[in-house]
Coordinates of N, CA, C and O in Angstrom, one line a residue:
M8 N -160.7 103.4 -65.9 CA -160.8 102.5 -64.8 C -159.6 101.8 -64.7 O -158.8 101.3 -65.4
A9 N -159.2 101.6 -63.3 CA -157.9 101.0 -63.0 C -157.9 99.3 -63.1 O -159.4 98.8 -63.0
S10 N -157.0 98.7 -63.3 CA -157.0 97.1 -63.5 C -156.4 96.5 -62.4 O -155.2 97.0 -62.0
L11 N -156.7 95.3 -62.2 CA -155.8 94.4 -61.4 C -155.8 93.0 -62.1 O -156.7 92.3 -62.6
V12 N -154.6 92.6 -62.2 CA -154.4 91.2 -63.0 C -154.0 90.4 -61.7 O -152.9 90.6 -61.1
L13 N -154.6 89.2 -61.4 CA -154.4 88.0 -60.6 C -153.8 86.9 -61.3 O -154.6 86.6 -62.1
I14 N -152.4 86.7 -60.9 CA -151.9 85.3 -61.7 C -152.0 84.3 -60.6 O -151.4 84.5 -59.7
L15 N -152.4 83.0 -60.9 CA -152.7 82.0 -60.1 C -151.4 80.9 -60.8 O -151.5 80.8 -62.0
T16 N -150.6 80.6 -59.9 CA -149.6 79.7 -60.3 C -149.7 78.3 -59.5 O -149.0 77.4 -60.1
N17 N -150.6 78.2 -58.7 CA -150.8 76.8 -58.1 C -152.2 76.3 -58.3 O -153.3 77.1 -57.6
P18 N -152.6 75.2 -58.8 CA -153.9 74.8 -58.9 C -154.7 74.3 -57.5 O -155.8 74.1 -57.4
Y19 N -153.8 74.2 -56.7 CA -154.4 73.7 -55.3 C -154.3 74.7 -54.1 O -154.7 74.5 -53.0
S20 N -153.7 75.8 -54.3 CA -153.8 76.7 -53.4 C -153.7 78.1 -53.8 O -152.6 78.8 -54.4
Y21 N -154.9 78.9 -54.0 CA -155.1 80.3 -54.5 C -156.1 81.1 -53.7 O -156.3 82.1 -54.4
E22 N -156.8 80.4 -52.8 CA -157.7 81.0 -52.3 C -157.7 82.5 -51.7 O -158.6 83.3 -51.7
T23 N -156.6 82.5 -50.8 CA -156.3 83.7 -50.1 C -156.2 84.9 -51.5 O -157.0 86.0 -51.0
A24 N -155.4 84.8 -52.4 CA -155.2 85.8 -53.3 C -156.6 86.1 -54.0 O -156.9 87.2 -54.3
L25 N -157.4 85.0 -54.4 CA -158.5 85.1 -55.0 C -159.5 86.0 -54.3 O -160.4 86.7 -54.6
N26 N -159.7 85.6 -52.9 CA -160.8 86.3 -52.1 C -160.4 87.8 -51.9 O -161.3 88.5 -52.2
R27 N -159.0 88.0 -52.0 CA -158.7 89.3 -51.8 C -158.7 90.1 -53.0 O -159.3 91.3 -52.9
A28 N -158.6 89.4 -54.2 CA -158.9 90.1 -55.4 C -160.4 90.4 -55.7 O -160.6 91.4 -56.2
L29 N -161.2 89.5 -55.3 CA -162.7 89.6 -55.6 C -163.1 90.9 -54.5 O -164.1 91.7 -55.2
A30 N -162.6 91.0 -53.3 CA -163.0 92.1 -52.7 C -162.4 93.4 -53.1 O -163.3 94.3 -53.2
S31 N -161.1 93.5 -53.6 CA -160.7 94.6 -54.1 C -161.3 95.0 -55.4 O -161.6 96.2 -55.5
A32 N -161.9 94.2 -56.2 CA -162.4 94.4 -57.5 C -164.0 95.1 -57.2 O -164.3 96.1 -57.8
R33 N -164.7 94.4 -56.1 CA -165.8 95.0 -55.8 C -165.7 96.4 -55.1 O -166.5 97.1 -55.5
E34 N -164.9 96.5 -54.1 CA -164.7 97.8 -53.5 C -164.1 98.9 -54.2 O -164.7 100.0 -54.1
G35 N -163.2 98.7 -55.1 CA -162.5 99.6 -55.7 C -162.9 99.8 -57.3 O -162.4 100.5 -58.0
R36 N -163.9 99.1 -57.5 CA -164.6 99.1 -59.0 C -163.2 98.9 -60.0 O -163.3 99.5 -61.0
L37 N -162.6 98.0 -59.8 CA -161.3 97.5 -60.5 C -161.8 96.7 -61.8 O -162.6 95.8 -61.5
Q38 N -161.2 96.7 -62.9 CA -161.2 95.7 -64.0 C -160.6 94.8 -63.7 O -159.4 94.9 -63.4
L39 N -160.9 93.4 -63.4 CA -160.4 92.2 -62.8 C -160.0 91.3 -64.0 O -161.1 91.1 -65.0
K40 N -158.8 90.7 -64.0 CA -158.5 89.8 -65.0 C -157.6 88.7 -64.2 O -156.8 89.1 -63.6
V41 N -158.2 87.4 -64.3 CA -157.5 86.4 -63.6 C -156.7 85.5 -64.6 O -157.6 84.9 -65.5
V42 N -155.6 85.1 -64.5 CA -154.7 84.4 -65.5 C -154.2 83.1 -64.6 O -153.7 83.4 -63.5
F43 N -154.3 82.1 -65.2 CA -153.7 80.9 -64.7 C -152.4 80.8 -65.4 O -152.3 80.4 -66.6
A44 N -151.4 80.9 -64.9 CA -150.0 80.9 -65.5 C -149.5 79.5 -65.4 O -149.4 78.7 -64.3
I45 N -149.1 78.8 -66.6 CA -148.3 77.5 -66.6 C -147.1 77.8 -67.1 O -147.0 78.2 -68.2
D46 N -145.9 77.4 -66.2 CA -144.6 77.8 -66.7 C -143.8 76.8 -67.3 O -143.6 75.6 -66.4
P47 N -143.9 76.5 -68.5 CA -143.3 75.4 -69.1 C -141.8 74.9 -68.7 O -141.4 73.8 -68.5
N48 N -141.0 76.2 -68.2 CA -139.9 75.9 -67.6 C -139.8 75.0 -66.5 O -139.0 74.1 -66.3
A49 N -140.8 75.1 -65.5 CA -140.9 74.5 -64.5 C -141.3 73.0 -64.6 O -140.7 72.1 -64.0
V50 N -142.0 72.7 -65.5 CA -142.3 71.2 -66.0 C -141.2 70.6 -66.6 O -140.8 69.6 -66.1
D51 N -140.3 71.4 -67.4 CA -139.2 71.0 -67.9 C -138.0 70.8 -66.8 O -137.5 69.7 -67.0
E52 N -138.1 71.6 -65.8 CA -137.2 71.3 -64.7 C -137.4 69.9 -63.9 O -136.4 69.1 -63.7
L53 N -138.7 69.9 -63.7 CA -139.2 68.6 -63.0 C -138.7 67.4 -64.0 O -138.4 66.5 -63.2
M54 N -139.1 67.3 -65.2 CA -138.8 66.1 -66.0 C -137.2 65.8 -65.9 O -136.7 64.8 -65.9
R55 N -136.6 67.1 -66.0 CA -135.2 66.8 -66.1 C -134.6 66.1 -64.8 O -133.7 65.3 -64.7
D56 N -135.1 66.9 -63.6 CA -134.7 66.1 -62.3 C -135.0 64.7 -62.1 O -134.5 63.9 -61.6
L57 N -136.3 64.4 -62.6 CA -136.7 62.9 -62.6 C -135.7 62.2 -63.5 O -135.4 60.9 -63.2
G58 N -135.3 62.6 -64.7 CA -134.4 61.8 -65.6 C -132.9 61.8 -65.0 O -132.4 60.6 -64.8
E59 N -132.7 62.8 -64.4 CA -131.2 62.7 -63.8 C -131.2 61.8 -62.8 O -130.1 61.1 -62.4
N60 N -132.4 61.5 -61.9 CA -132.2 60.7 -60.7 C -132.7 59.2 -61.1 O -132.8 58.3 -60.3
G61 N -132.7 58.9 -62.5 CA -133.1 57.6 -63.0 C -134.4 57.3 -63.0 O -134.8 56.0 -63.1
W62 N -135.3 58.1 -62.6 CA -136.7 57.8 -62.6 C -137.5 57.5 -63.9 O -138.4 56.8 -64.0
L63 N -137.0 58.4 -64.9 CA -137.4 58.1 -66.2 C -136.5 58.3 -67.4 O -135.4 58.7 -67.5
G64 N -136.7 57.7 -68.3 CA -136.0 57.5 -69.6 C -136.5 58.5 -70.6 O -137.4 59.2 -70.3
I65 N -135.6 58.8 -71.7 CA -136.0 60.0 -72.6 C -137.4 59.8 -72.9 O -138.3 60.8 -73.0
G66 N -137.8 58.7 -73.5 CA -139.2 58.6 -74.0 C -140.2 58.8 -73.1 O -141.4 59.3 -73.3
S67 N -140.0 58.2 -71.9 CA -141.0 58.4 -70.7 C -141.1 59.8 -70.5 O -142.3 60.4 -70.2
R68 N -140.0 60.5 -70.4 CA -139.9 62.2 -70.1 C -140.9 62.8 -71.0 O -141.6 63.6 -70.7
R69 N -140.8 62.5 -72.2 CA -141.5 63.5 -73.2 C -143.1 63.1 -73.2 O -143.8 63.9 -73.2
S70 N -143.3 61.8 -72.8 CA -144.8 61.4 -73.0 C -145.4 62.1 -71.5 O -146.3 62.5 -71.4
L71 N -144.6 61.9 -70.4 CA -145.2 62.3 -69.0 C -145.2 63.8 -69.0 O -146.2 64.6 -68.5
Q72 N -144.2 64.6 -69.6 CA -144.3 66.1 -69.9 C -145.5 66.4 -70.6 O -146.2 67.5 -70.0
A73 N -145.8 65.9 -71.8 CA -147.0 66.3 -72.4 C -148.2 66.0 -71.7 O -149.2 66.8 -71.7
S74 N -148.4 64.9 -71.0 CA -149.3 64.7 -70.2 C -149.6 65.5 -69.0 O -150.6 66.0 -68.5
M75 N -148.4 65.9 -68.5 CA -148.5 66.9 -67.2 C -149.0 68.2 -67.9 O -150.0 68.8 -67.0
L76 N -148.5 68.8 -68.9 CA -148.9 70.1 -69.2 C -150.3 69.8 -69.7 O -151.3 70.8 -69.5
E77 N -151.1 68.8 -70.4 CA -152.2 68.7 -70.7 C -153.2 68.7 -69.4 O -154.3 69.3 -69.3
G78 N -152.6 67.9 -68.3 CA -153.3 68.1 -67.1 C -153.4 69.4 -66.5 O -154.4 69.9 -65.9
Y79 N -152.4 70.2 -66.4 CA -152.5 71.6 -66.0 C -153.3 72.4 -66.9 O -154.1 73.3 -66.2
R80 N -153.4 72.4 -68.0 CA -154.2 73.0 -68.8 C -155.8 72.6 -68.4 O -156.6 73.5 -68.3
A81 N -156.1 71.3 -68.2 CA -157.5 71.0 -67.6 C -157.8 71.7 -66.3 O -158.9 72.1 -66.1
L82 N -156.7 71.6 -65.3 CA -156.9 72.2 -64.0 C -157.5 73.7 -64.0 O -158.0 74.2 -63.6
A83 N -156.3 74.3 -65.2 CA -156.4 75.9 -65.3 C -157.9 76.1 -65.8 O -158.4 77.1 -65.0
A84 N -158.4 75.4 -66.6 CA -159.7 75.6 -67.4 C -160.8 75.4 -66.3 O -161.7 76.4 -66.1
D85 N -160.7 74.4 -65.4 CA -161.7 74.2 -64.4 C -161.5 75.4 -63.3 O -162.8 75.9 -63.0
I86 N -160.5 75.8 -62.9 CA -160.4 76.7 -61.8 C -160.8 78.1 -62.5 O -161.5 78.8 -61.7
L87 N -160.5 78.3 -63.7 CA -161.0 79.7 -64.4 C -162.4 79.7 -64.5 O -163.2 80.7 -64.4
Q88 N -163.0 78.5 -64.8 CA -164.6 78.3 -64.9 C -165.1 78.8 -63.4 O -166.2 79.5 -63.5
E89 N -164.5 78.2 -62.4 CA -165.0 78.4 -61.0 C -164.8 79.8 -60.7 O -165.7 80.4 -60.1
V90 N -163.7 80.6 -61.1 CA -163.4 82.1 -60.9 C -164.7 82.8 -61.6 O -165.3 83.6 -60.8
E91 N -164.9 82.5 -62.8 CA -165.9 83.2 -63.4 C -167.2 83.0 -62.8 O -168.1 84.1 -62.6
Q92 N -167.7 81.9 -62.4 CA -168.8 81.8 -61.8 C -168.9 82.5 -60.3 O -170.1 83.1 -59.9
L93 N -167.9 82.4 -59.5 CA -167.7 83.4 -58.2 C -168.1 84.7 -58.8 O -168.8 85.6 -57.8
C94 N -167.4 85.2 -59.7 CA -167.6 86.7 -60.1 C -168.8 87.0 -60.6 O -169.6 87.9 -60.3
V95 N -169.6 85.9 -61.3 CA -171.0 86.1 -61.6 C -171.9 86.3 -60.3 O -172.7 87.1 -60.3
D96 N -171.6 85.4 -59.5 CA -172.3 85.3 -58.2 C -172.2 86.7 -57.2 O -173.1 87.1 -56.8
R97 N -171.0 87.6 -57.6 CA -171.0 88.6 -56.8 C -171.0 89.9 -57.9 O -170.7 90.9 -57.5
A98 N -171.5 89.7 -58.9 CA -171.7 90.9 -59.9 C -170.3 91.7 -60.4 O -170.5 92.8 -60.2
I99 N -169.4 90.7 -60.4 CA -168.0 91.3 -60.7 C -167.6 91.0 -62.2 O -167.7 89.7 -62.4
A100 N -167.4 91.9 -62.8 CA -166.8 91.6 -64.3 C -165.4 91.1 -64.3 O -164.6 91.6 -63.7
V101 N -165.1 90.0 -65.0 CA -163.8 89.5 -65.0 C -163.4 88.9 -66.2 O -164.3 88.6 -67.1
N102 N -162.3 89.0 -66.8 CA -161.7 88.3 -67.8 C -160.9 87.3 -67.4 O -160.0 87.5 -66.4
T103 N -160.7 85.9 -68.2 CA -159.9 85.1 -67.6 C -159.0 84.6 -68.8 O -159.4 84.7 -69.9
E104 N -157.9 83.9 -68.5 CA -157.0 83.5 -69.5 C -155.9 82.5 -69.1 O -155.6 82.5 -67.8
V105 N -155.8 81.4 -69.7 CA -154.5 80.5 -69.4 C -153.2 81.0 -70.2 O -153.5 81.4 -71.4
K106 N -152.2 81.3 -69.6 CA -151.0 81.7 -70.2 C -149.9 80.7 -69.9 O -149.6 80.4 -68.8
E107 N -149.3 80.3 -70.9 CA -148.3 79.2 -71.1 C -147.1 80.1 -71.4 O -146.8 80.4 -72.5
A108 N -146.3 80.5 -70.3 CA -144.9 81.2 -70.7 C -144.1 81.1 -69.3 O -144.9 81.0 -68.3
P109 N -142.9 81.3 -69.5 CA -142.1 81.4 -68.1 C -142.6 82.7 -67.4 O -142.9 83.7 -67.9
L110 N -142.8 82.3 -66.1 CA -143.4 83.4 -65.2 C -142.9 84.7 -65.2 O -143.4 85.8 -65.4
S111 N -141.5 84.6 -65.1 CA -140.7 86.0 -65.0 C -141.1 86.8 -66.5 O -140.9 88.0 -66.5
V112 N -140.8 86.0 -67.3 CA -141.0 86.6 -68.7 C -142.5 87.2 -69.0 O -142.7 88.6 -69.4
Y113 N -143.5 86.5 -68.4 CA -144.7 87.0 -68.6 C -145.0 88.3 -67.7 O -145.6 89.2 -67.8
L114 N -144.5 88.2 -66.3 CA -144.6 89.3 -65.3 C -143.8 90.7 -66.0 O -144.4 91.8 -65.9
Q115 N -142.7 90.4 -66.5 CA -141.9 91.6 -67.3 C -142.8 92.3 -68.2 O -142.9 93.4 -68.3
S116 N -143.4 91.3 -69.1 CA -144.5 91.9 -70.2 C -145.5 92.6 -69.4 O -145.8 93.8 -70.1
L117 N -146.1 92.3 -68.4 CA -147.4 93.0 -67.8 C -146.8 94.2 -67.4 O -147.5 95.4 -67.3
V118 N -145.6 94.3 -66.5 CA -144.9 95.5 -66.1 C -144.7 96.4 -67.2 O -145.1 97.7 -67.2
Q119 N -144.2 96.0 -68.3 CA -143.9 96.9 -69.6 C -145.1 97.2 -70.2 O -145.2 98.5 -70.7
Q120 N -146.3 96.6 -70.0 CA -147.6 97.0 -70.6 C -148.1 98.3 -69.9 O -149.1 98.8 -70.2
G121 N -147.6 98.5 -68.6 CA -148.2 99.3 -67.7 C -149.3 98.9 -66.9 O -150.1 99.8 -66.8
S122 N -149.5 97.6 -66.5 CA -150.6 97.1 -65.9 C -150.6 97.8 -64.4 O -149.5 98.0 -63.9
D123 N -151.8 98.6 -64.1 CA -151.8 99.2 -63.0 C -151.5 98.3 -61.6 O -150.7 98.7 -60.7
C124 N -152.0 97.1 -61.3 CA -151.8 96.3 -60.3 C -151.7 94.8 -60.6 O -152.5 94.4 -61.4
I125 N -150.6 94.2 -60.2 CA -150.3 92.8 -60.7 C -150.1 92.0 -59.3 O -149.3 92.4 -58.5
W126 N -151.0 90.9 -59.1 CA -150.7 90.0 -57.9 C -150.6 88.9 -58.4 O -151.0 88.3 -59.3
V127 N -149.7 88.2 -57.6 CA -149.3 86.7 -58.0 C -149.3 85.9 -56.8 O -148.8 86.2 -55.7
S128 N -150.3 85.0 -56.9 CA -150.5 84.1 -55.8 C -149.6 82.9 -56.1 O -149.6 82.2 -57.3
A129 N -148.7 82.6 -55.1 CA -147.5 81.8 -55.3 C -147.2 81.1 -54.0 O -147.3 81.5 -52.8
S130 N -146.3 80.1 -54.0 CA -145.7 79.5 -52.8 C -144.5 80.1 -52.6 O -144.0 81.0 -53.4
K131 N -143.8 79.9 -51.5 CA -142.5 80.3 -51.2 C -141.5 80.0 -52.3 O -140.4 80.6 -52.5
D132 N -141.6 78.9 -53.1 CA -140.7 78.4 -53.9 C -140.3 79.2 -54.8 O -139.4 79.5 -55.5
L133 N -141.4 80.2 -55.3 CA -141.1 81.3 -56.3 C -140.8 82.7 -55.7 O -140.5 83.4 -56.6
S134 N -140.4 82.6 -54.3 CA -140.1 84.0 -53.9 C -138.9 84.5 -54.3 O -138.5 85.7 -54.5
P135 N -137.8 83.6 -54.9 CA -136.7 84.3 -55.5 C -137.0 85.2 -56.7 O -136.2 86.0 -57.1
L136 N -138.1 85.0 -57.4 CA -138.4 86.0 -58.5 C -138.9 87.3 -58.0 O -138.8 88.2 -58.9
V137 N -139.3 87.3 -56.7 CA -139.9 88.6 -56.3 C -138.8 89.7 -56.4 O -139.2 90.8 -56.8
E138 N -137.4 89.3 -56.1 CA -136.4 90.5 -56.2 C -136.1 90.8 -57.8 O -135.7 91.8 -57.8
K139 N -136.4 90.0 -58.6 CA -135.9 90.4 -59.8 C -137.0 91.1 -60.7 O -136.9 91.6 -61.6
I140 N -138.2 91.1 -60.0 CA -139.3 91.9 -60.9 C -139.8 93.1 -60.2 O -140.2 93.2 -59.0
P141 N -139.8 94.1 -61.0 CA -140.2 95.5 -60.4 C -141.6 95.7 -60.1 O -142.5 94.8 -60.5
R142 N -142.0 96.5 -59.3 CA -143.3 96.9 -58.8 C -144.0 97.3 -59.9 O -143.4 97.8 -61.1
P143 N -145.1 97.2 -60.2 CA -146.3 96.9 -59.3 C -146.7 95.3 -58.8 O -147.8 95.4 -58.5
V144 N -145.9 94.5 -59.0 CA -146.0 93.2 -58.9 C -146.1 93.0 -57.1 O -145.1 93.3 -56.5
E145 N -147.2 92.3 -56.7 CA -147.2 91.9 -55.2 C -147.5 90.5 -55.4 O -148.2 89.9 -55.9
W146 N -146.6 89.8 -54.6 CA -146.7 88.4 -54.2 C -147.5 88.1 -53.0 O -147.6 88.7 -51.9
I147 N -148.5 87.3 -53.2 CA -149.1 86.6 -52.3 C -149.1 85.3 -51.9 O -149.4 84.4 -52.8
L148 N -148.4 85.2 -50.9 CA -147.9 83.7 -50.4 C -149.1 82.9 -50.0 O -149.9 83.3 -49.0
E149 N -149.3 81.8 -50.5 CA -150.4 80.9 -50.2 C -149.7 79.7 -49.4 O -148.4 79.5 -49.4
D150 N -150.4 79.1 -48.4 CA -149.9 77.9 -47.7 C -149.7 76.9 -48.3 O -150.3 76.6 -49.4

């Protein structure tokens, strides 16, 4: 059975990709896996920017960074629970996972594993990664 991996990168905008994945899983009898990706490098970069602009001191950066990661984990768990319920309602089997890794590294590992179909729900901010990742990765840009 073919598989589809849907990677969510934004806790506030993923509906287009999720709806498309649910429809594809149902129509194509695909094995569906939905992953919420938390990229620690993105959080590090945000903290560095805030520190360089004078908004945070070293101690504040560490505690805010830990709080942000914990918040993302909680959001990810809530979103994946919602995804599981949507799948139950539609009689679609799904596996879910929270993955904390640099997105480019995680995508490369999925490609190397030979995943059939990989979709990434992302904003235009992540589009520079598109050119670096080989197919079968498809980017679904969310508003």
